[in-house]
Tab-separated table of C-alpha atoms in Angstrom:
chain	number	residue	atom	x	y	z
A	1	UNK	CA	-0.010	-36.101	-21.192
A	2	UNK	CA	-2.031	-36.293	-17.641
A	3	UNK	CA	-0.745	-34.355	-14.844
A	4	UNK	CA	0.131	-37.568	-13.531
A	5	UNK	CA	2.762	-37.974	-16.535
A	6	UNK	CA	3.861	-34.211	-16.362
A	7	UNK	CA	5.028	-34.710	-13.199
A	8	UNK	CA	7.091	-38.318	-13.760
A	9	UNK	CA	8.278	-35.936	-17.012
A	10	UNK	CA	9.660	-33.585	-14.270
A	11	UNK	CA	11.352	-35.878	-12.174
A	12	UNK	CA	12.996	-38.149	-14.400
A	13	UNK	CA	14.206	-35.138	-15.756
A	14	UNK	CA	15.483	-33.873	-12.235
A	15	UNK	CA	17.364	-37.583	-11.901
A	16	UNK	CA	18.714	-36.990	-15.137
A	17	UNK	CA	20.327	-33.864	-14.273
A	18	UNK	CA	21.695	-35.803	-11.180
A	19	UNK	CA	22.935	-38.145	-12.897
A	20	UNK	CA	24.730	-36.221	-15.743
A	21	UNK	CA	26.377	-34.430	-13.065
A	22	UNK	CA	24.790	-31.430	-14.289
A	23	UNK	CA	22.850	-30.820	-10.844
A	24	UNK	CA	23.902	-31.751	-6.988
A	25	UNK	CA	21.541	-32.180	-5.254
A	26	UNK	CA	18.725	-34.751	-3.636
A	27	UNK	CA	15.994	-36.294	-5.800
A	28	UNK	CA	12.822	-35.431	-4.306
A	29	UNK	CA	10.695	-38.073	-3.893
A	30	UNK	CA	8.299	-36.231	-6.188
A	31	UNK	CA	7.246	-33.409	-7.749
A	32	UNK	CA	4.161	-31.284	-7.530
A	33	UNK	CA	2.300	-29.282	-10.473
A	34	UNK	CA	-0.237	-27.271	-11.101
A	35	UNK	CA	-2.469	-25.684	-13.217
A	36	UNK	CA	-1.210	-22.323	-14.255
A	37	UNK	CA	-3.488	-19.630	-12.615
A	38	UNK	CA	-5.638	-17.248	-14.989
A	39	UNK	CA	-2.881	-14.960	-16.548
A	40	UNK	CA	0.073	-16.801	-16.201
A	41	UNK	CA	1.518	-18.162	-18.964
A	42	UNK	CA	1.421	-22.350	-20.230
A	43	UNK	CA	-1.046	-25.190	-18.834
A	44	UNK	CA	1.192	-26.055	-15.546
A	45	UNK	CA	3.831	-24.998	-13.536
A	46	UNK	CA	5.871	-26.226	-11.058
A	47	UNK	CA	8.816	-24.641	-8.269
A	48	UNK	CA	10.915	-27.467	-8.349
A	49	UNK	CA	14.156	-25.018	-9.637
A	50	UNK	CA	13.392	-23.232	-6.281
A	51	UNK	CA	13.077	-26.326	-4.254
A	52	UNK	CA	16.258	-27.552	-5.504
A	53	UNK	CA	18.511	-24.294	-5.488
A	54	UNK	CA	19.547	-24.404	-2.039
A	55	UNK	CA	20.574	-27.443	-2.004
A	56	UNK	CA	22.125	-27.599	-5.379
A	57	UNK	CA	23.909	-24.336	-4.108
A	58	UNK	CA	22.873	-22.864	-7.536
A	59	UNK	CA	20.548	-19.428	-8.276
A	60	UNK	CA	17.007	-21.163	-8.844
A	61	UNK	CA	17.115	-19.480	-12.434
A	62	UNK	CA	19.983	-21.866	-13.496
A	63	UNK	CA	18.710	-24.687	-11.947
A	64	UNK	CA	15.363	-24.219	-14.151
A	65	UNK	CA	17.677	-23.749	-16.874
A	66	UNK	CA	19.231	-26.982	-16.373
A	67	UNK	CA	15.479	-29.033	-16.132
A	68	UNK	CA	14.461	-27.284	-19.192
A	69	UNK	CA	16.664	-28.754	-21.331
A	70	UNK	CA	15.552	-31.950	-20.476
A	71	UNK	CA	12.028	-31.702	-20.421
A	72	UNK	CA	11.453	-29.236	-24.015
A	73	UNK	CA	12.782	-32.845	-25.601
A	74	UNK	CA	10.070	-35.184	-23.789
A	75	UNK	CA	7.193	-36.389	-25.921
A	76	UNK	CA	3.674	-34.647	-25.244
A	77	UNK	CA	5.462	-31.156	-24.214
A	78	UNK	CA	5.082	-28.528	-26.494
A	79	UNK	CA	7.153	-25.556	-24.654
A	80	UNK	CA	9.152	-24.964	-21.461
A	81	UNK	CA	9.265	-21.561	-20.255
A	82	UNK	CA	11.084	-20.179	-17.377
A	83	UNK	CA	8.876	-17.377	-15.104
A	84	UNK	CA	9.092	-15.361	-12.184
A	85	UNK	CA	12.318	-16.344	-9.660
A	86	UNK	CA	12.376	-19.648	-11.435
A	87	UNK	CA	9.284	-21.090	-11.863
A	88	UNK	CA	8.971	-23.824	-14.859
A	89	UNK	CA	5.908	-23.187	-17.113
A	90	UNK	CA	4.718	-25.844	-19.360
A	91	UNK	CA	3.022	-25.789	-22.131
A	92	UNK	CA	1.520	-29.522	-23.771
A	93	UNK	CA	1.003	-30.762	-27.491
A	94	UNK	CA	-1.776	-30.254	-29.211
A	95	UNK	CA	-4.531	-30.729	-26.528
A	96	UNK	CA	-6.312	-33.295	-28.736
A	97	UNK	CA	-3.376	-35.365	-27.993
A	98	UNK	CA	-3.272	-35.403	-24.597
A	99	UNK	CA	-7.151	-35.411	-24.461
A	100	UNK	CA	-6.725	-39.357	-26.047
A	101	UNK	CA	-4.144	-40.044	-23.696
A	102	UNK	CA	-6.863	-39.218	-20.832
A	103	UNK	CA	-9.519	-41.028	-22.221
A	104	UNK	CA	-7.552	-44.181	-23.276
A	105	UNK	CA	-6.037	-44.173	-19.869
A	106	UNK	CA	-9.275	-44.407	-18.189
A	107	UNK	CA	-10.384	-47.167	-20.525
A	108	UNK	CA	-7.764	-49.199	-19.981
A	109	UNK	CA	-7.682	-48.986	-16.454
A	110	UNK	CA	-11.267	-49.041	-15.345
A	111	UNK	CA	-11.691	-48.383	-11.996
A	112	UNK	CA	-8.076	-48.355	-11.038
A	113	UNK	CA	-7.836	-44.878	-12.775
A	114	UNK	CA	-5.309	-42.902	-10.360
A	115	UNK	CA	-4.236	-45.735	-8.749
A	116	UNK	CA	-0.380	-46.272	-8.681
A	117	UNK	CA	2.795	-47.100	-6.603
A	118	UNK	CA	3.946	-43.863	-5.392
A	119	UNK	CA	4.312	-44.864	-1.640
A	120	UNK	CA	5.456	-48.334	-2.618
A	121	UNK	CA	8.214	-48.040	-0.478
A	122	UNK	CA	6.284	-46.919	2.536
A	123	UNK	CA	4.914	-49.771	5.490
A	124	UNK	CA	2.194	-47.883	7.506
A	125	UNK	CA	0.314	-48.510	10.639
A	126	UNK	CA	-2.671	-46.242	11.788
A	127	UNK	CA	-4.123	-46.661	15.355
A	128	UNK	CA	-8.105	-45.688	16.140
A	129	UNK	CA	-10.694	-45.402	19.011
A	130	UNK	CA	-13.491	-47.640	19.436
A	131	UNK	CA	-15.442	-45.170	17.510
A	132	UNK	CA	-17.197	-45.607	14.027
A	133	UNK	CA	-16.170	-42.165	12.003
A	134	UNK	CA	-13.088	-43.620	13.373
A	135	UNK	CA	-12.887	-47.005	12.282
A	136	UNK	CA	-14.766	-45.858	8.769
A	137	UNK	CA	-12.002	-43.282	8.214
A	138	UNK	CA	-9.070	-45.048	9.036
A	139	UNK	CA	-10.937	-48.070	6.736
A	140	UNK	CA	-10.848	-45.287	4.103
A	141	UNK	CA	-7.593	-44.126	4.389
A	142	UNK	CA	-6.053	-47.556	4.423
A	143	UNK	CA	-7.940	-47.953	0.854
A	144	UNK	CA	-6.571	-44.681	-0.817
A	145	UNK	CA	-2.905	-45.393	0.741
A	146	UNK	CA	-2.930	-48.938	-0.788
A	147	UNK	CA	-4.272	-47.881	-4.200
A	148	UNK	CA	-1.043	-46.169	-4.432
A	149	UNK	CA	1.431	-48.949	-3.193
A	150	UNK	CA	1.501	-48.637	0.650
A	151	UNK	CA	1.516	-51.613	2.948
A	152	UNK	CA	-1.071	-50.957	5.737
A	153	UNK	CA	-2.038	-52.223	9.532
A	154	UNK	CA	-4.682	-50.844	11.032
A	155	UNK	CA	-5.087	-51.371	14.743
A	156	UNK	CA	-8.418	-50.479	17.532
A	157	UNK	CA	-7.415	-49.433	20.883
A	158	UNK	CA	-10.458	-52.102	21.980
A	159	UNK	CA	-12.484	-54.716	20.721
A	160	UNK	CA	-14.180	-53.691	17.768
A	161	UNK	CA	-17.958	-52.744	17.179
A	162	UNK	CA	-19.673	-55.890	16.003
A	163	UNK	CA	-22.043	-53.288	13.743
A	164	UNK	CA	-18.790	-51.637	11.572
A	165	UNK	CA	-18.557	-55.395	9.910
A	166	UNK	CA	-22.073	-53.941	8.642
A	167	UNK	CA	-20.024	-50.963	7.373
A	168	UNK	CA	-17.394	-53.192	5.719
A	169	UNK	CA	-14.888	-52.307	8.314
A	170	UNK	CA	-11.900	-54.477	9.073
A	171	UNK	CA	-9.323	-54.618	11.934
A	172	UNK	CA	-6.178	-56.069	11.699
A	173	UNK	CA	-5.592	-55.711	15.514
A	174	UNK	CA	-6.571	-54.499	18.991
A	175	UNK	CA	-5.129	-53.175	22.214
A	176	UNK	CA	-2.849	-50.712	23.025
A	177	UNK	CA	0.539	-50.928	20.628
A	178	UNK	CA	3.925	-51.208	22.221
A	179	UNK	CA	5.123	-48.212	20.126
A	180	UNK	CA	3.222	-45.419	18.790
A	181	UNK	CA	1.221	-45.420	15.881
A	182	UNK	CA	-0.159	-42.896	13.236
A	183	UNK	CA	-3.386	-41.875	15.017
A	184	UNK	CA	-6.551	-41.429	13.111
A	185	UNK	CA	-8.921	-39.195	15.038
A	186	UNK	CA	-11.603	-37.129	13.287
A	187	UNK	CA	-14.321	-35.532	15.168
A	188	UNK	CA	-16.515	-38.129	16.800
A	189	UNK	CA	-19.688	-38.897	15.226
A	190	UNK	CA	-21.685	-39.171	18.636
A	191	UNK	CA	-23.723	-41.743	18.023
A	192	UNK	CA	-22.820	-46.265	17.366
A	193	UNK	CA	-22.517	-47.646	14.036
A	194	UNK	CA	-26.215	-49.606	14.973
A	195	UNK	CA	-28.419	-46.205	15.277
A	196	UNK	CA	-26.747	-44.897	11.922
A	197	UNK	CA	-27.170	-47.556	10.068
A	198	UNK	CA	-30.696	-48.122	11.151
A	199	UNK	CA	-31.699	-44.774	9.946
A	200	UNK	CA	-29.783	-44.213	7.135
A	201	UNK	CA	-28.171	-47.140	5.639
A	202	UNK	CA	-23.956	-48.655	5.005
A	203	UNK	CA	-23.726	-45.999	2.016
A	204	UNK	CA	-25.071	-43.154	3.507
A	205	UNK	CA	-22.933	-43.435	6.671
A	206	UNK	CA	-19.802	-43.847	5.158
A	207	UNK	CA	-20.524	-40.725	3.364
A	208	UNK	CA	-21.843	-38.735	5.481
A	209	UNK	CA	-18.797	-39.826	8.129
A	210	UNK	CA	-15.844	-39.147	5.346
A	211	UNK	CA	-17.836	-36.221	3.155
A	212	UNK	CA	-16.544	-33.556	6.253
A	213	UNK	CA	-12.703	-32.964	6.636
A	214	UNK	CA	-11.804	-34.472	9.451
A	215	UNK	CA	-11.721	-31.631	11.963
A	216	UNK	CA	-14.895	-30.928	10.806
A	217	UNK	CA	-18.466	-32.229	12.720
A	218	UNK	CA	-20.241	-35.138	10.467
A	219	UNK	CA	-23.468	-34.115	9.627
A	220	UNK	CA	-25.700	-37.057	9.832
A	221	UNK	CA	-29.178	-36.459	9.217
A	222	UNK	CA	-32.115	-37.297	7.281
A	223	UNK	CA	-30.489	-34.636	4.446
A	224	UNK	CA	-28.406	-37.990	3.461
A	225	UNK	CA	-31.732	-39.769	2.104
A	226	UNK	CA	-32.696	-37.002	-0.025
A	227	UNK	CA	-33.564	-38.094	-3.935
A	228	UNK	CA	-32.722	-34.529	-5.259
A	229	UNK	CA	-29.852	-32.869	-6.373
A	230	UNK	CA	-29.450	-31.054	-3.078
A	231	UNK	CA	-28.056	-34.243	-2.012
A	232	UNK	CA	-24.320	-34.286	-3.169
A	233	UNK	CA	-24.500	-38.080	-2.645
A	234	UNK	CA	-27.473	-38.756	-4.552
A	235	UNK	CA	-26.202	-35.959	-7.698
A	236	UNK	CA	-22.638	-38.260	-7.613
A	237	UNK	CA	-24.498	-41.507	-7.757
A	238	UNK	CA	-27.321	-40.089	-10.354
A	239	UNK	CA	-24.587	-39.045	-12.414
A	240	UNK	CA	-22.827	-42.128	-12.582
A	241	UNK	CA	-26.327	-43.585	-13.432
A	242	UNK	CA	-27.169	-41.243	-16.094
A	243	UNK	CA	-23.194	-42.505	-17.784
A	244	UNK	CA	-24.286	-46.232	-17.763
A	245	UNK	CA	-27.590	-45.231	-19.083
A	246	UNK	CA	-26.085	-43.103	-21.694
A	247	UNK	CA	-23.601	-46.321	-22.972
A	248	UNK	CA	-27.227	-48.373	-22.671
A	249	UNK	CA	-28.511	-45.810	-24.880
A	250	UNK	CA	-25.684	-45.942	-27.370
A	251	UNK	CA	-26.121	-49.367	-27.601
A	252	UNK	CA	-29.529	-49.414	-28.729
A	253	UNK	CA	-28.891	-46.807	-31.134
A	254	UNK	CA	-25.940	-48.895	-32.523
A	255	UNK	CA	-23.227	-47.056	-32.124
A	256	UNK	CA	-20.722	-46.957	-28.900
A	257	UNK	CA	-17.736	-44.012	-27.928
A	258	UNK	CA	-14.798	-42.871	-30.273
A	259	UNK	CA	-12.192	-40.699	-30.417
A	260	UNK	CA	-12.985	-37.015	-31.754
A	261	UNK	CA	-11.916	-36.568	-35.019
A	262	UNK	CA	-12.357	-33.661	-37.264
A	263	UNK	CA	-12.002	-34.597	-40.801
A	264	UNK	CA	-12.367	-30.600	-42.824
A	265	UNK	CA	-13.173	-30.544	-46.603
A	266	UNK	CA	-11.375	-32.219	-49.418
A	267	UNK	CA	-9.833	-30.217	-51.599
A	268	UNK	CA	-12.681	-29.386	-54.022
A	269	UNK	CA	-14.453	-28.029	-51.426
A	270	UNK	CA	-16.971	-31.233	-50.566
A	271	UNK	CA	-17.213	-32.594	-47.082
A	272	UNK	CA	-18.038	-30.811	-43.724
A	273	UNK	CA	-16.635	-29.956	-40.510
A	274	UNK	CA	-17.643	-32.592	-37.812
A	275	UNK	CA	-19.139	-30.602	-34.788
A	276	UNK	CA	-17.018	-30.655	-31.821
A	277	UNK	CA	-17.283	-32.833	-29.291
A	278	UNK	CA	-17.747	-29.966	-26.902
A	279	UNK	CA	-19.908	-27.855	-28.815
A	280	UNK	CA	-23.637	-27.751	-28.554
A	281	UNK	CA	-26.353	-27.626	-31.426
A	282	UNK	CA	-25.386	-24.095	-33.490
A	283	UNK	CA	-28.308	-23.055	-35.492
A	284	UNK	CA	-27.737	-23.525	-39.827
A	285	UNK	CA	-26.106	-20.555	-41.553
A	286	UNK	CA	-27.180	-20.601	-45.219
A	287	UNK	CA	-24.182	-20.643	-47.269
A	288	UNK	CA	-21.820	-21.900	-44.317
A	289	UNK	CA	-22.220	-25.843	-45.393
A	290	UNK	CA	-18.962	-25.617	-47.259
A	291	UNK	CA	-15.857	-23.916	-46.357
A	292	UNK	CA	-13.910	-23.705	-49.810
A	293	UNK	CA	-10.832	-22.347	-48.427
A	294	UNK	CA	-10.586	-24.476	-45.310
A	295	UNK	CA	-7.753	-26.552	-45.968
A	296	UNK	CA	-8.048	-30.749	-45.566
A	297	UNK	CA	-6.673	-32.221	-42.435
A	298	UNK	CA	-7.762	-35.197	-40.311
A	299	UNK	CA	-6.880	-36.220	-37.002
A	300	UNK	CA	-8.016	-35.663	-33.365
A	301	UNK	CA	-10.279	-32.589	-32.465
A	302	UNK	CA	-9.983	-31.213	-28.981
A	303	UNK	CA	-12.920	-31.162	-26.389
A	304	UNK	CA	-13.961	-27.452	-25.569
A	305	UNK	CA	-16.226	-25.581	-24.515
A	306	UNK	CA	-19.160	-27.514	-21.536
A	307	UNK	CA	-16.534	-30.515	-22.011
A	308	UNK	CA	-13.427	-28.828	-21.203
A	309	UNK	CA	-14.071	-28.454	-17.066
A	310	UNK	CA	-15.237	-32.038	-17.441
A	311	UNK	CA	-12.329	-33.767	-18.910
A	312	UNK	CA	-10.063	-31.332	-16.573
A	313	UNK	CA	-11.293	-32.880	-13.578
A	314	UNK	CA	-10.803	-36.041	-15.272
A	315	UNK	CA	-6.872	-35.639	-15.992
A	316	UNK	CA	-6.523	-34.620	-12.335
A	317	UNK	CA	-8.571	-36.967	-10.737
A	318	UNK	CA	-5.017	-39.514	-10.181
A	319	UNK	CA	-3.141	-35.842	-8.596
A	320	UNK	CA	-6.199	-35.871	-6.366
A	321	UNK	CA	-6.203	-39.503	-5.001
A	322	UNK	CA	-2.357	-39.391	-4.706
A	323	UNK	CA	-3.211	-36.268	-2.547
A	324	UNK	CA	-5.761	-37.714	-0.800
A	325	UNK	CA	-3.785	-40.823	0.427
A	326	UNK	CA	-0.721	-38.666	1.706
A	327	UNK	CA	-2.922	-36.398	3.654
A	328	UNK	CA	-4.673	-39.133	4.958
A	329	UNK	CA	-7.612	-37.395	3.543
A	330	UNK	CA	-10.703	-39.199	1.745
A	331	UNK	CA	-12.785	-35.871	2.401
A	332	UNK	CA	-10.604	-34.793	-0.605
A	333	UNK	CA	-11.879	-37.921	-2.752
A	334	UNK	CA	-15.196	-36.958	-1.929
A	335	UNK	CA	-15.284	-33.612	-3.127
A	336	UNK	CA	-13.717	-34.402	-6.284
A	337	UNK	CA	-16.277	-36.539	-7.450
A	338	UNK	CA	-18.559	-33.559	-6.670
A	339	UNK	CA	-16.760	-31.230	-8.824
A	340	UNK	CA	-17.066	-34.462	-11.444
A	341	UNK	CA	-20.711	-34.615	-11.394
A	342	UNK	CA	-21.450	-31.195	-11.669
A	343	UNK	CA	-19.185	-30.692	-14.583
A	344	UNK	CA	-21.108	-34.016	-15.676
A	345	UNK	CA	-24.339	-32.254	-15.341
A	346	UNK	CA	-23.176	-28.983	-17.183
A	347	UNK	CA	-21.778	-31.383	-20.131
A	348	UNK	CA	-24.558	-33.717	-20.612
A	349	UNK	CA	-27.557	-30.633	-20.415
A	350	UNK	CA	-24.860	-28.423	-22.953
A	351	UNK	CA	-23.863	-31.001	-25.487
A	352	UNK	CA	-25.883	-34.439	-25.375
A	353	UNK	CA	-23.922	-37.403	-26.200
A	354	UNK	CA	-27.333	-39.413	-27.796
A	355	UNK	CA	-28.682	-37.947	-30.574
A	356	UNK	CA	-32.090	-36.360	-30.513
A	357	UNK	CA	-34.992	-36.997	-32.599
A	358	UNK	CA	-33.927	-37.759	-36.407
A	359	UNK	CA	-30.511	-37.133	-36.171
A	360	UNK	CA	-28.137	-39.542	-36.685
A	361	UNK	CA	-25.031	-40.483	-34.484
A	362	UNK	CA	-22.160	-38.535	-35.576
A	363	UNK	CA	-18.170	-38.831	-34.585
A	364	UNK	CA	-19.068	-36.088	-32.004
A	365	UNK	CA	-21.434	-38.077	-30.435
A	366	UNK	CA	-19.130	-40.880	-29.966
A	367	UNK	CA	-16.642	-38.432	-28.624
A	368	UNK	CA	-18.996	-36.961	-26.005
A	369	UNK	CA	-20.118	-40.549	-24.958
A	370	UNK	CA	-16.307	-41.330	-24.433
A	371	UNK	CA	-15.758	-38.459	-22.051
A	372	UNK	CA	-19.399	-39.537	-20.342
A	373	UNK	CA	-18.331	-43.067	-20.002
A	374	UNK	CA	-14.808	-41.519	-18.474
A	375	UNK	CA	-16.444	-39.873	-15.990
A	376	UNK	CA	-18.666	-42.504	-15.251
A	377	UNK	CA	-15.549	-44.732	-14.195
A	378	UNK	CA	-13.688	-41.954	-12.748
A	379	UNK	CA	-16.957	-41.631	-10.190
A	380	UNK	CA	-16.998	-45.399	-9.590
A	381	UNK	CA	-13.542	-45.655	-8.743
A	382	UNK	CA	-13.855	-43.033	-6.399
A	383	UNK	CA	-17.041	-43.941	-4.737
A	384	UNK	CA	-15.666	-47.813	-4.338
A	385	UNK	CA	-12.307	-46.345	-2.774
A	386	UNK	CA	-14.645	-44.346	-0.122
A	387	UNK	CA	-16.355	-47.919	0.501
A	388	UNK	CA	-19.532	-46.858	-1.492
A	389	UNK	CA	-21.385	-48.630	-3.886
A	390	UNK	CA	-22.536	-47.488	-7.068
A	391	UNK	CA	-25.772	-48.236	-8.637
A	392	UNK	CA	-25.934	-48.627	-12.194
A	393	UNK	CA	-29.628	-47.623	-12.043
A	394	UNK	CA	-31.051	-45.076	-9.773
């Protein structure tokens, strides 16, 4: 279960106690949670109980006790605790489970990972300046705010720049509107769409215009162009070149991603633990080939360790994009697939999904080349949802 599917959980569960009668109050139009913070107690939390008190004119503790019920019995949550004033804790299955359910949602979506209809019902129109951070915001925004089910306009108080077509800017129309509009007005870049794209390039721009929050100054220099890792363009767009290459690799190995599994010894004591998926090379321990009291069990193995931040990031990434469209916010898109490459980084150098040298690929290879080719399409999506190509090779 993603975060993404928590949080349905929560609501559904929320209408249900509506509907039963059992609560009276409004259905929120959704509901927000998190990951617990170091000490507290399950994997997420959420304050809906306290949200929903007031209005339900009960104490926030029996409100909690009322949602509990109904979520303990949903598939993919383990436990349902009640903290604090009346927070909800929850605690998932088995994290193998809902480590598939991650991974087989971003293969079967692709680059619509996160996508969804959460502001289906909403018909938006955003008004900008004849100014290119802009035009390439608002371009952004109306991306991330259709990606979850929004009807957009987007309207130019003049004529627009010939040079944002370059930029793959579009205007639906121009002129002052009869009504007000949802302004989009970041910090001005200072300088036409024609001198940054002669120095820098359509990629660079657009990141370097919607990398900075919006009340934030773009920086636009040469910094952009940099082939290093000090470049946090360059490390998202290397790492999403170092995924393909690692499927490429696969390929020519003969072998392509799986599931973990963990298969322990039969019951005469033959047969050996597969290595985790998340776990690097440990050295032999003479005698430790064969555990004879380990009992037999097969099924899906959890990603730890290096992988663990990685596929994190991962499960949020749709909590994130949602975010990002209702702030009106692709900065936030843009960081995230920073956090995604670095955790990409630390993965690949601590547990390489290609096998070195002699060895031979193993069911924890296949596992780490699933999570690599997951984050691989999780920085895709995001860098085509920011207007930003990216390169297969680099």
């Amino acid at each position: 279960m993603t975060p993404a599917d928590l949080s349905r959980t929560v609501l559904h569960a929320v209408r249900r106690a509506v509907d039963e009668d059992a609560l009276r109050a409004p259905v929120p139009a959704r509901v927000r949670v998190e990951r617990t913070r170091p000490g507290g107690s399950g994997d997420y939390a959420c304050a809906v109980a306290l949200q929903l008190a007031g209005p339900a004119a009960l104490p926030a503790l029996e409100v909690a006790a009322i949602l509990r019920e109904r979520v303990a019995a949903e598939p993919g949550v383990g436990r349902v605790e009640i903290t604090g004033p009346g927070f909800l804790s929850f605690t998932l299955d088995a994290p193998a489970v809902g480590d598939r359910a991650v991974l087989d949602a971003v293969r079967e979506q692709g680059l619509a990972y996160g996508h969804g209809d959460a502001l289906r019902e909403e018909i938006l129109q955003f008004h900008h300046a004849r100014e290119v951070r802009a035009a390439v915001t608002a371009h952004a925004v109306r991306r991330l705010v259709v990606a979850q089910g929004a009807r957009v306009r987007v309207s130019c108080e003049e004529a627009s720049d010939p040079d944002w077509a370059r930029l793959g800017v579009t205007v639906d129309a121009h002129g002052t509107p009869p009504v007000p509009l949802t302004g989009i007005r970041p910090v001005p870049a200072g300088v036409t769409a024609g001198e940054l794209l002669e120095r820098l390039g359509p990629d660079a721009v657009r990141w370097g215009l919607l990398r900075p929050a919006g009340h934030d100054r773009a920086a636009l220099g040469p910094e952009l162009l940099v082939q290093g890792e000090a470049n946090p363009l360059f490390r998202v767009r290397y790492a999403h070149a170092r995924a393909r290459a690692l499927t490429r690799g696969a390929a020519l190995l003969g072998f392509t991603a799986g599931h973990a599994s963990y298969a322990g010894p039969a019951p005469d004591g033959e047969g050996h633990a597969e290595t985790a998926p998340g776990a690097g090379h440990a050295p032999h321990t003479p005698g430790a080939g064969h555990a004879q009291h380990a009992p037999y069990r097969e099924g899906p193995l959890p990603y730890h360790g290096a992988a663990r931040p990685l596929l994190d990031l991962i499960a949020d990434h749709p909590g994130v994009l949602l975010a990002a469209a209702r702030h009106r916010a692709p900065d936030r898109v843009a960081r995230q697939l920073e956090a995604v490459a670095h955790a990409f980084f630390d993965f690949h150098d601590s547990c390489p999904p290609l096998p070195a040298g002699d060895e031979k690929p193993s069911a924890a290879h296949r596992a780490r080349l699933a999570l690599a080719e997951a984050a691989g399409t999780v920085l895709a999506g995001g860098l085509s949802l920011l207007g930003i190509r990216a390169p297969e090779h680099l």
